[in-house]
Short mmCIF file of C-alpha atoms and ligand atoms in Angstrom, two decimals:
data_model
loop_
_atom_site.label_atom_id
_atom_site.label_comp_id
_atom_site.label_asym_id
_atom_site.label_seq_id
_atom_site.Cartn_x
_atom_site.Cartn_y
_atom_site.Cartn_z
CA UNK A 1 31.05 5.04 -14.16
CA UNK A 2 30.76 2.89 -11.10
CA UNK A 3 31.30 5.18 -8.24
CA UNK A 4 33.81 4.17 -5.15
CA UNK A 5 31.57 2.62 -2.04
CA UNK A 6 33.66 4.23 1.20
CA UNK A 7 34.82 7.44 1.58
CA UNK A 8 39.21 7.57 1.18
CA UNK A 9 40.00 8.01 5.38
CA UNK A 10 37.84 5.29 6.16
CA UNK A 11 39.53 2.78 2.79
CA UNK A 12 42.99 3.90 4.68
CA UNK A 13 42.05 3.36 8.03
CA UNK A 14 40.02 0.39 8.80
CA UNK A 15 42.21 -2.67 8.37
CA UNK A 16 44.82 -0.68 10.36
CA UNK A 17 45.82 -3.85 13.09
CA UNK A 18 43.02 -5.77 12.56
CA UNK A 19 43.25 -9.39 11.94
CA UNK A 20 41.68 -11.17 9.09
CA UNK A 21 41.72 -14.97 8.27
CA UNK A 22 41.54 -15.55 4.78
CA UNK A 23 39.69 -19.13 3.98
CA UNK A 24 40.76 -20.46 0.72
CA UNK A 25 38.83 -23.32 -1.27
CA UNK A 26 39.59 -25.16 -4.29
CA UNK A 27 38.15 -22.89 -7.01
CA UNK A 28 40.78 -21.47 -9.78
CA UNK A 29 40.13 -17.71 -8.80
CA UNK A 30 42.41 -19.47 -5.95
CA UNK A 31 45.21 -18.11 -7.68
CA UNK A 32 44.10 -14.64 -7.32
CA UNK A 33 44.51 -14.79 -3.73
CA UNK A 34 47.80 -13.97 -2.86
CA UNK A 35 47.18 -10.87 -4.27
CA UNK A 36 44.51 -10.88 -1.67
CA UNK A 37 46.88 -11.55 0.81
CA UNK A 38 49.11 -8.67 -0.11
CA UNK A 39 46.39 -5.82 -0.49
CA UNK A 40 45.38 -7.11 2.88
CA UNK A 41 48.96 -6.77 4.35
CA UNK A 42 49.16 -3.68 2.41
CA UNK A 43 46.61 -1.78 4.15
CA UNK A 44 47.69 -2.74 7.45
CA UNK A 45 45.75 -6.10 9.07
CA UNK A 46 47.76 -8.94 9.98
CA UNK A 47 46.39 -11.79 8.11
CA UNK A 48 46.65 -15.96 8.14
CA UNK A 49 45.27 -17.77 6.12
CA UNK A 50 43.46 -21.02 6.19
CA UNK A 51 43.91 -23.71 2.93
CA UNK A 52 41.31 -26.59 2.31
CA UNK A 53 42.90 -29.16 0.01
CA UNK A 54 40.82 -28.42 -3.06
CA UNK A 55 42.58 -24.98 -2.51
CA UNK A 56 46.08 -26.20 -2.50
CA UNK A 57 45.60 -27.71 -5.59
CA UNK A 58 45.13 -24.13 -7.21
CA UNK A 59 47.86 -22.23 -5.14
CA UNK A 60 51.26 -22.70 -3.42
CA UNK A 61 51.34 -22.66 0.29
CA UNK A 62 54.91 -21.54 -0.10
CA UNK A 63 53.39 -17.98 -1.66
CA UNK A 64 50.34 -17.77 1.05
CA UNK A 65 53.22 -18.40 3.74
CA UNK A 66 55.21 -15.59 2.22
CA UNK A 67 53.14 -12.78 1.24
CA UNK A 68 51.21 -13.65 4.50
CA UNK A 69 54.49 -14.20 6.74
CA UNK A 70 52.65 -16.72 8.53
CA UNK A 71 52.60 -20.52 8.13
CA UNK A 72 49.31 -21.85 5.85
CA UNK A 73 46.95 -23.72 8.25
CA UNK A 74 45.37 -26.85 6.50
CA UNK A 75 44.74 -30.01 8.44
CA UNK A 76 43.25 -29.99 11.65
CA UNK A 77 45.72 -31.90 13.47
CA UNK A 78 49.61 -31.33 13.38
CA UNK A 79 51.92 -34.34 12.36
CA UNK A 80 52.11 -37.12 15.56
CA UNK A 81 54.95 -36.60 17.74
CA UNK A 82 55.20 -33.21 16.97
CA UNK A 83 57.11 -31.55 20.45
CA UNK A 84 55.20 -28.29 21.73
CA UNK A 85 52.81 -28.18 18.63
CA UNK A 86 49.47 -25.99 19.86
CA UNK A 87 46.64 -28.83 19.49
CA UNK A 88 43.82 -25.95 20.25
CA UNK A 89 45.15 -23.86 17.44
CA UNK A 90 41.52 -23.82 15.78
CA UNK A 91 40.39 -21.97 19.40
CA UNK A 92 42.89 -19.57 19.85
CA UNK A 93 42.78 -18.51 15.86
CA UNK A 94 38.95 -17.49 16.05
CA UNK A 95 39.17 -15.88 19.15
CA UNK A 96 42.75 -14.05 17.23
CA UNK A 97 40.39 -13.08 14.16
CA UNK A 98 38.47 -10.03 14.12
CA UNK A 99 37.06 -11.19 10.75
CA UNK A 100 37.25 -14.14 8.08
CA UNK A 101 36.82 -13.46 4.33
CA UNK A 102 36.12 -17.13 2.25
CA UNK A 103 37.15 -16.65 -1.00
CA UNK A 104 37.15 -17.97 -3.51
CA UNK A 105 34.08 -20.62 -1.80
CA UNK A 106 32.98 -23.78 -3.46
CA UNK A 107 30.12 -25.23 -3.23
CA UNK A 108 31.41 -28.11 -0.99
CA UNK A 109 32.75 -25.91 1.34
CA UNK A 110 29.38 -23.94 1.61
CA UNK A 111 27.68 -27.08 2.37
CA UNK A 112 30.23 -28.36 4.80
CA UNK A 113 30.12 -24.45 6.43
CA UNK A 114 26.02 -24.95 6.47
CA UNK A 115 26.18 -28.29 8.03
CA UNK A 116 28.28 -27.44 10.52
CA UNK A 117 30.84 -30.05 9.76
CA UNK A 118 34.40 -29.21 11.12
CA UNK A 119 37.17 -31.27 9.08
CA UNK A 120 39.76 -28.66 8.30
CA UNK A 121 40.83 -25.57 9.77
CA UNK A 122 38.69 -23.20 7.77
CA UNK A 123 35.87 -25.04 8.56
CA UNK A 124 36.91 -25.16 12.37
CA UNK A 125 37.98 -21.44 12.24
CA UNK A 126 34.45 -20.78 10.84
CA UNK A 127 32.75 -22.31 13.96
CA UNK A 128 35.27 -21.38 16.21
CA UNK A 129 34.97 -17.27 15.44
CA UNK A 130 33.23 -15.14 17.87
CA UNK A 131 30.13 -14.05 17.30
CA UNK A 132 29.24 -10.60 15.83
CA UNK A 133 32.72 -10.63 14.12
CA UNK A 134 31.95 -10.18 10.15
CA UNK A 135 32.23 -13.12 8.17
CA UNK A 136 32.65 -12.45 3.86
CA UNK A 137 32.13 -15.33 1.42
CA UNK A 138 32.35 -14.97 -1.65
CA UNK A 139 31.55 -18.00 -4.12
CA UNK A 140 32.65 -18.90 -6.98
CA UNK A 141 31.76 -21.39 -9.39
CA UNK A 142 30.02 -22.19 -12.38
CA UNK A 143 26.96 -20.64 -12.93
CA UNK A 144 24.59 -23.61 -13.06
CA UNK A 145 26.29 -24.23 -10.07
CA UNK A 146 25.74 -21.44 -8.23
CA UNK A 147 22.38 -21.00 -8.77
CA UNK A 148 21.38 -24.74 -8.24
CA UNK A 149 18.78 -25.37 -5.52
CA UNK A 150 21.27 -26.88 -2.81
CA UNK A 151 23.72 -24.03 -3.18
CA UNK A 152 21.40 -21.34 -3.01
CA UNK A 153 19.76 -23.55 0.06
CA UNK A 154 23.30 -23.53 2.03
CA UNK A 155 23.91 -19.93 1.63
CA UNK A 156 20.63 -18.86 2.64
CA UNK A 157 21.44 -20.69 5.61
CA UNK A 158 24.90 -19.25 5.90
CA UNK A 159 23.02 -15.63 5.55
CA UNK A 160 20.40 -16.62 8.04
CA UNK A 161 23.38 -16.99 10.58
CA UNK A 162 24.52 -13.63 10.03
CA UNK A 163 27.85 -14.13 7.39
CA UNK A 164 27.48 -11.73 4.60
CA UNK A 165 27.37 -13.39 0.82
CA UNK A 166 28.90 -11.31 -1.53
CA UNK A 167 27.46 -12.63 -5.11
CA UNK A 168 29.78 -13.78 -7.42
CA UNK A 169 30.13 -11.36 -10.90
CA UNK A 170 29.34 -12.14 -14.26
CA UNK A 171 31.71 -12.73 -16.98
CA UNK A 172 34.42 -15.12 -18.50
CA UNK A 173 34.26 -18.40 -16.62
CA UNK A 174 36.81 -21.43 -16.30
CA UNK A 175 34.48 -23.75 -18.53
CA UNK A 176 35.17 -20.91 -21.42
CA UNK A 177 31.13 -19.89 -21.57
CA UNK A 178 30.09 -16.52 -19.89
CA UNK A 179 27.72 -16.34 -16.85
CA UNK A 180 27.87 -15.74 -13.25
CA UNK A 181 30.27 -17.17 -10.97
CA UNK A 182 33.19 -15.19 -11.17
CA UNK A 183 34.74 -14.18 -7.79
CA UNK A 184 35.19 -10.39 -7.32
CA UNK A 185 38.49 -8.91 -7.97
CA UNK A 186 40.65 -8.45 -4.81
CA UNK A 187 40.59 -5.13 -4.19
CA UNK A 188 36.75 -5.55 -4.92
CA UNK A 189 36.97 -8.36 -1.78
CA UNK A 190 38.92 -5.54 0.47
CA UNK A 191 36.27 -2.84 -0.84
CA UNK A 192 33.49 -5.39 1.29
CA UNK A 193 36.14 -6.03 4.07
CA UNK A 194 36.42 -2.21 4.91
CA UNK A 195 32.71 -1.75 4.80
CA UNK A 196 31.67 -5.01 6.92
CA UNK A 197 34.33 -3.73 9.86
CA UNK A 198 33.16 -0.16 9.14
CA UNK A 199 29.38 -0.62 9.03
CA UNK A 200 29.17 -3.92 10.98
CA UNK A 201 26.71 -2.81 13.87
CA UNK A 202 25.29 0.19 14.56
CA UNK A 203 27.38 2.63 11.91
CA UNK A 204 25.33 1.68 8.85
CA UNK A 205 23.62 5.45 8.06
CA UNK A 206 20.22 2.96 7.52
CA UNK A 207 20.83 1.50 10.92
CA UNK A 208 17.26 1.77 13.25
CA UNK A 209 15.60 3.97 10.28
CA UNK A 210 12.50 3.18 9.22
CA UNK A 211 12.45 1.23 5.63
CA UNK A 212 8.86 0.92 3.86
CA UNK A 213 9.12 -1.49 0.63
CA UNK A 214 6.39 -1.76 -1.65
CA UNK A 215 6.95 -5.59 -3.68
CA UNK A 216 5.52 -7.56 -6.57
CA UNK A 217 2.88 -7.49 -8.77
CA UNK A 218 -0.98 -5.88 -7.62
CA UNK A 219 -4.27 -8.04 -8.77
CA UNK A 220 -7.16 -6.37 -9.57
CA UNK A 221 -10.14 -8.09 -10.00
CA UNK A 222 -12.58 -8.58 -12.57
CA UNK A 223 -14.80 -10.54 -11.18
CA UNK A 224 -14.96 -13.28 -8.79
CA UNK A 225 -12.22 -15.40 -10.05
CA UNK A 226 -10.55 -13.49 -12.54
CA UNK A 227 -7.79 -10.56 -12.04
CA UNK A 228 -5.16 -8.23 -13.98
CA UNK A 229 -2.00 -8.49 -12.72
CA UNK A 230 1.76 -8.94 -14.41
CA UNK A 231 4.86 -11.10 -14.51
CA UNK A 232 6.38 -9.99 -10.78
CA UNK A 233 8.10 -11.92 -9.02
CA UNK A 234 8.68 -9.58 -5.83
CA UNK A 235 12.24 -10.81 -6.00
CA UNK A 236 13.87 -7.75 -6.22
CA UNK A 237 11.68 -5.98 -3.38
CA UNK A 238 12.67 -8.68 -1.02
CA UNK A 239 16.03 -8.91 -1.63
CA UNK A 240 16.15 -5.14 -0.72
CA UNK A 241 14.37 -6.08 2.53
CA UNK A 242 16.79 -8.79 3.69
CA UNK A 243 19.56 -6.38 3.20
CA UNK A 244 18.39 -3.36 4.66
CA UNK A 245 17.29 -5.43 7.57
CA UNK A 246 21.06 -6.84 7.63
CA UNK A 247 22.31 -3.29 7.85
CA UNK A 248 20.00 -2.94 11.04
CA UNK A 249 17.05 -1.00 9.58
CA UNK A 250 13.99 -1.16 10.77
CA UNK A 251 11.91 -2.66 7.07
CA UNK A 252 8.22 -3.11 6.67
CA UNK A 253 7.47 -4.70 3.66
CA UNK A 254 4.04 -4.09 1.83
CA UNK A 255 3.65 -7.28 -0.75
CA UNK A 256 1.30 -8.10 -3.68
CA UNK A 257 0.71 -12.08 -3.90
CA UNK A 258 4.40 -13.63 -4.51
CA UNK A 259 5.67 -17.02 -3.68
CA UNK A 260 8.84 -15.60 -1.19
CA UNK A 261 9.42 -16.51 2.54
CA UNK A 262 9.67 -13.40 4.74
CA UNK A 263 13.01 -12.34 4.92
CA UNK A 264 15.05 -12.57 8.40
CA UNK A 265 13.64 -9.73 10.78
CA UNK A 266 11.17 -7.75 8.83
CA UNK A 267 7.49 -7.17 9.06
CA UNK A 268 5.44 -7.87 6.06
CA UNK A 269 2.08 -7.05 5.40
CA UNK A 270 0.18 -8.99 2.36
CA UNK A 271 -2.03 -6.72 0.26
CA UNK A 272 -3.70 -8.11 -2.83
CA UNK A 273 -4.51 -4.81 -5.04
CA UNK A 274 -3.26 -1.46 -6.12
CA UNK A 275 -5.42 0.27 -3.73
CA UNK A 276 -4.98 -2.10 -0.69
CA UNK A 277 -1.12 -1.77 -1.03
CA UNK A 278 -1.66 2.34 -1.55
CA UNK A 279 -3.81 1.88 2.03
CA UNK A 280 -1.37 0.35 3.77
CA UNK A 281 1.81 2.27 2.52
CA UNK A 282 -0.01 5.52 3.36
CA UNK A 283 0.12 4.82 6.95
CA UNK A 284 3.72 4.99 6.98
CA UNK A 285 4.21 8.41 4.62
CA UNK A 286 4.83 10.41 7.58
CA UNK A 287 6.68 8.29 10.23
CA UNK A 288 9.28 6.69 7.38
CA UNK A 289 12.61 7.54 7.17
CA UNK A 290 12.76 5.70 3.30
CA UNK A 291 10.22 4.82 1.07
CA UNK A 292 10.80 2.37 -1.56
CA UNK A 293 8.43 1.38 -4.39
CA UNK A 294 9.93 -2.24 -5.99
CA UNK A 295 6.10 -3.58 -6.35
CA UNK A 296 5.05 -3.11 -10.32
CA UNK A 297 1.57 -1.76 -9.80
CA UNK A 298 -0.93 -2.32 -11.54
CA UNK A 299 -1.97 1.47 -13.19
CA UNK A 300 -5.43 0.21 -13.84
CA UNK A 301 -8.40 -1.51 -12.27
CA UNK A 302 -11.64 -2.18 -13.84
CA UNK A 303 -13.89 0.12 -12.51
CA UNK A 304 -16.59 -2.04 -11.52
CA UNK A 305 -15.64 -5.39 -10.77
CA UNK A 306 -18.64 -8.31 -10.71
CA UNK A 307 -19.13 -10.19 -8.19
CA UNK A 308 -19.68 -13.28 -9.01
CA UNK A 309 -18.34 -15.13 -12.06
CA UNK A 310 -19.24 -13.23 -15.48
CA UNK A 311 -20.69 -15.66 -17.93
CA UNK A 312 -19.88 -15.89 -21.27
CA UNK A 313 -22.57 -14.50 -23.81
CA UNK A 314 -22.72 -14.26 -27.88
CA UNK A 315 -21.52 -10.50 -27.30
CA UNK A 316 -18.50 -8.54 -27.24
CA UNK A 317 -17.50 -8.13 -23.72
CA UNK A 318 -15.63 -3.93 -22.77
CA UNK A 319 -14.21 -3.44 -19.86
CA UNK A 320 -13.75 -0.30 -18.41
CA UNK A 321 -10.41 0.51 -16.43
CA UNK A 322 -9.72 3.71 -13.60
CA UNK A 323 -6.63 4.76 -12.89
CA UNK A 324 -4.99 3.30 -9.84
CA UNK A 325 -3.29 5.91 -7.01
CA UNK A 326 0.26 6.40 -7.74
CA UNK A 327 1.57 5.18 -4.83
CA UNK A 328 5.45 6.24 -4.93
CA UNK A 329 4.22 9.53 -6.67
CA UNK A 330 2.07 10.22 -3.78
CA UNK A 331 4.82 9.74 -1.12
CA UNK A 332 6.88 11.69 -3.18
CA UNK A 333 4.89 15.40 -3.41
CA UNK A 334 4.50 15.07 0.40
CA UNK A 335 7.45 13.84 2.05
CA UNK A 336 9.12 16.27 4.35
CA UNK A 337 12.60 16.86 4.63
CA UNK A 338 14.93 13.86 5.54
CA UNK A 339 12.70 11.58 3.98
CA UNK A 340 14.07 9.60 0.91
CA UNK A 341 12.21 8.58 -2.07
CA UNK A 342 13.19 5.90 -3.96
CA UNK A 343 11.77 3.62 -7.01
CA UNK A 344 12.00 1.65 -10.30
CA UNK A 345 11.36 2.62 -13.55
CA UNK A 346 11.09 -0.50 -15.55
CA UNK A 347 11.32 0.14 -19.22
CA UNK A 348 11.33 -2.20 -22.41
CA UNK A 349 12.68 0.09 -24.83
CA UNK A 350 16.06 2.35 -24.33
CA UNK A 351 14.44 4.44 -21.40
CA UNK A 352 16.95 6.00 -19.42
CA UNK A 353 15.41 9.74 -20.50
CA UNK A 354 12.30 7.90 -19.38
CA UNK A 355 13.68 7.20 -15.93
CA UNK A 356 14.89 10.59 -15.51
CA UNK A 357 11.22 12.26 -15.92
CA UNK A 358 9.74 9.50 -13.47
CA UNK A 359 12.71 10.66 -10.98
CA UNK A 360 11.65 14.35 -11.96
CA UNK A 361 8.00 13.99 -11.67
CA UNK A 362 6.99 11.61 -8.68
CA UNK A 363 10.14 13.86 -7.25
CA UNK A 364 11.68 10.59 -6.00
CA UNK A 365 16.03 11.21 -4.65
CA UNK A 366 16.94 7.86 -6.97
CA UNK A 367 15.29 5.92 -9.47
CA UNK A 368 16.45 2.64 -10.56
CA UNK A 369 16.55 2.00 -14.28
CA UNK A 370 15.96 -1.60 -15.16
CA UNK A 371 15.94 -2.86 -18.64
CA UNK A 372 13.43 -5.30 -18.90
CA UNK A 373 14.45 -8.42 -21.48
CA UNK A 374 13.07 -11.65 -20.06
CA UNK A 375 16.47 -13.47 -20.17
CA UNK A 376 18.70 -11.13 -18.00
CA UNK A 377 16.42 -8.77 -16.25
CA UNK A 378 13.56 -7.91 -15.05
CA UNK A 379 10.50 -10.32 -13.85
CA UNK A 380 10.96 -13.13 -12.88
CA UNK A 381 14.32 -13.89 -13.74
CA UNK A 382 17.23 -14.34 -10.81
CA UNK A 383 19.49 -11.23 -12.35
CA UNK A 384 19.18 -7.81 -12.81
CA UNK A 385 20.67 -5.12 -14.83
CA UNK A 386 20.13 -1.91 -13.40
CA UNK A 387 21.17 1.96 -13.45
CA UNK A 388 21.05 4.15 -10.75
CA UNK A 389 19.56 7.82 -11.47
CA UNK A 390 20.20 10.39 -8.40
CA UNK A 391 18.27 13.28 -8.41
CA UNK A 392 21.66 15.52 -9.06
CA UNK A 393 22.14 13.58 -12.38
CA UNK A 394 24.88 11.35 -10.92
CA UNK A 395 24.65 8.46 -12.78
CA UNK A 396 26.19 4.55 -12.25
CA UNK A 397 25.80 1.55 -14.94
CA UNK A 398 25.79 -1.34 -12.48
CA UNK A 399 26.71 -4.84 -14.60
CA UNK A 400 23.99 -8.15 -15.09
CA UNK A 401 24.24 -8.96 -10.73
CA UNK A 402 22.15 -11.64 -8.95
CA UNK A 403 19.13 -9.21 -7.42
CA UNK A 404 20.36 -9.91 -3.73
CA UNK A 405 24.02 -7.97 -4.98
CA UNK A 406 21.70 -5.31 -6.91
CA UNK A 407 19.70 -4.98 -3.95
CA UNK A 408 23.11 -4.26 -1.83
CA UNK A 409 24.37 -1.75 -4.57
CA UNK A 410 21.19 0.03 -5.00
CA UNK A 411 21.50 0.68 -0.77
CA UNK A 412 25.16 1.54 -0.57
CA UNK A 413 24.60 4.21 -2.95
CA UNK A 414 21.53 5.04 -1.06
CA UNK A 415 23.76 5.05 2.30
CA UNK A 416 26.02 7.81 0.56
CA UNK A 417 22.88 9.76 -0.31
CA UNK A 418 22.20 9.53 3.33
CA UNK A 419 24.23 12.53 4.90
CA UNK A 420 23.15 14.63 1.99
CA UNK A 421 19.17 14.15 3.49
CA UNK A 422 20.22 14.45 7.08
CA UNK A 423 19.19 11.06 7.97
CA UNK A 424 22.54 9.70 8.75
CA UNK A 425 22.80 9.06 12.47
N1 CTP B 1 4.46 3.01 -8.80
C1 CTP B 1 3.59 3.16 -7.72
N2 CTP B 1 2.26 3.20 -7.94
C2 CTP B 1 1.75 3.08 -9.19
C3 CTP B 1 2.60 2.93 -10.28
C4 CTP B 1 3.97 2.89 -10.06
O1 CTP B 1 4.06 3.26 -6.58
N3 CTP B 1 0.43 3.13 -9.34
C5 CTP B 1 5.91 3.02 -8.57
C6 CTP B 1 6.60 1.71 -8.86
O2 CTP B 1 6.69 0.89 -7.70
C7 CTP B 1 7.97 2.15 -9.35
C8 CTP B 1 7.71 3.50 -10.01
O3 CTP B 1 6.47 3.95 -9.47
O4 CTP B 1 8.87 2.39 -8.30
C9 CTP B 1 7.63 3.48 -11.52
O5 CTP B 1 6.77 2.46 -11.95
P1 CTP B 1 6.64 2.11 -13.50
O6 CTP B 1 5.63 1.01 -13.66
O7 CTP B 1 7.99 1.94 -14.12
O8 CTP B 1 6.08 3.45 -14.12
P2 CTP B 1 4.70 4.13 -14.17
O9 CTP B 1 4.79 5.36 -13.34
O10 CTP B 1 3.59 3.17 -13.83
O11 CTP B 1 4.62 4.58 -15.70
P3 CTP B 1 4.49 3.67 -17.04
O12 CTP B 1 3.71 2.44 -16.62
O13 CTP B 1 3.78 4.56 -17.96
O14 CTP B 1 5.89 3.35 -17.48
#
């Protein structure tokens, strides 16, 4: 079972008088949010909420206006000729808001948001809100869609700029097929509200600790021009980066070769084989706070590489392969108390009991289960399905995800294991 994110004082507390703008776009999960509205109201914030036209089209102003019990804002300009209407509404509405939640977001509006264009209200309230003040979207769309080039381009950009994307689920979709794109349920969307007022800053328990990441695949080389190596990405070890550097950590990354851009505020260091990556990691064994091995590395090298190019003869050719260091094994016999061990354990066959003895022997505090099938998870692909393993047995099936919301599940339940180590703040 999937275990609650925030503790029950801080879900009662945190909303308590704050003010939220909720941006609605045309998407049909429109119709889910005055529901949003209400939870929202519910637990205390005062909330107003900002229409585009697509979104009318999918839900009444008249119920947003109710359950809200605030007019809808839509156009940017009031009707001409209206007496004592506030023209600089757009201003005084993002310096109101202490936070805006998008939802559900189209792809339009992500583009218009990423552009900086400014022809409604939610798209003025999104330029208009002060900075540091948490910003939620959460889009929702067809799956194609979604993961198109331009789409994934805007939010990028959106992320880049600080607002937090919240990756839309998996399951039933408008068009009748099954895929990503569905927008989070609404208490889901308050679940991420709490946290992003709660955690926003310096309250994250991974906030100025030291992250080491260990990504993608190792080469190791038979000769001159010719390696072993696997399918890896590094996806999934980058995505962690980018969002432990969001929550303020301090995140080295230790990469095999991969095709990624450095994510926003961490130091990466480019290693080529198992034992350069093992040399590098080692130099942060003692000083880390969390040690995370996402790189698949390789467990074999050829023991004595040529070096030139090997030429082809009439003969059989044997190569001889010696163990590589276990890198994540390694950091896990030593690390002192406080420090946090963390990896993968990617299996092919049914390999939870698998997973368990990797957590058990490389005494790691969580190990990551992730079925590999090409199509869904694993290397290379965009998704992942994973299940957590903590050390106490505690055990949570998380659903097919993009990596980037993996990556953010896999930390929040390694920001409740936190306290438990002593390394919250
Ligand atoms: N790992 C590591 N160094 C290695 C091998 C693995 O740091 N030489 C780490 C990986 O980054 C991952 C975890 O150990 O977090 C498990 O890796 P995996 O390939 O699933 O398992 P192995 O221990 O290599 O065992 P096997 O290949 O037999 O499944």
């Amino acid at each position: 079972m999937d275990k609650p994110i925030c503790n029950k004082s801080l879900e009662d507390n945190v909303l308590i008088g704050k003010n939220i703008i909720v941006g609605i776009c045309g998407g049909i999960a429109a119709y889910k949010t005055p529901h949003l509205v209400r939870l929202l109201k519910k637990r205390g914030a005062n909330v107003r909420v900002a229409l585009t036209e697509g979104g009318a089209r999918f839900v009444s102003e008249l119920a947003l206006a109710t359950v809200s019990q605030e007019p809808v804002y839509r156009t940017m300009f009031p009707p001409a000729n209206t007496a004592g209407t506030d023209y600089t509404r757009h201003i005084s509405l993002g310096e109101w808001a202490d936070a805006l939640i998008i939802a559900p977001a189209t792809a339009n509006t992500l583009a218009k948001l990423s552009a900086g264009l400014c022809d409604d209200m939610l798209s003025a309230f999104f330029i208009t809100l002060r900075p540091g003040k948490p910003v939620l979207i959460f889009p929702a769309m067809d799956g194609q869609m979604f993961l198109s080039p331009s789409v994934q381009r805007n939010m990028a950009t959106l992320a880049a700029q600080g607002c937090t994307i919240i990756s839309p689920e998996s399951g039933e979709l408008a068009s009748g097929q099954c895929g990503l794109g569905r927008m989070p349920e609404p208490d889901a969307i308050v679940n991420s509200l709490e946290k992003a007022l709660h955690y926003g800053g310096k309250s994250s328990p991974l906030y100025d600790k030291s992250v080491v990441i260990t990504a993608g695949p190792t080469r190791e080389k038979i000769d001159g021009v010719r390696f072993i190596s696997n399918y890896s990405s590094g996806k999934m070890g980058f995505a962690i980066a980018r969002d432990a550097a969001k929550r303020g950590a301090r995140v080295t990354l230790i990469t095999g070769p991969v095709n990624l851009e450095t994510p926003f505020g961490v130091s990466r260091i480019d290693v080529e084989s198992a034992a350069e990556m093992h040399e590098a990691s080692r130099k942060f064994f003692t000083s880390c706070d969390l040690f995370i091995g996402a790189a698949a590395v390789s467990d074999y090298r050829p023991a004595s590489p040529y070096e030139g190019k090997l030429k082809k003869n009439d003969r059989e050719l044997q190569l001889t392969l010696v163990q590589n260091p276990d890198i994540l094994a390694e950091f896990g016999m030593q690390k002192a108390s406080g420090q946090l061990a963390i990896g993968f354990a990617l299996e092919t066959q049914t390999g939870l009991d698998k997973a368990r003895e990797k957590l058990a022997t490389k005494n790691l505090d969580l190990i990551a289960f992730n079925f590999f099938d090409r199509l869904t998870s694993g290397f290379e692909v965009d998704t992942n399905i994973l299940t957590l393993i903590e050390r106490d047995g505690v055990t949570t099936e998380l659903p097919q995800l993009t990596k980037d919301a993996a990556a953010a599940r896999l930390l929040d339940a390694i920001e409740q294991l936190c306290p438990k180590t002593g390394i919250n703040p």
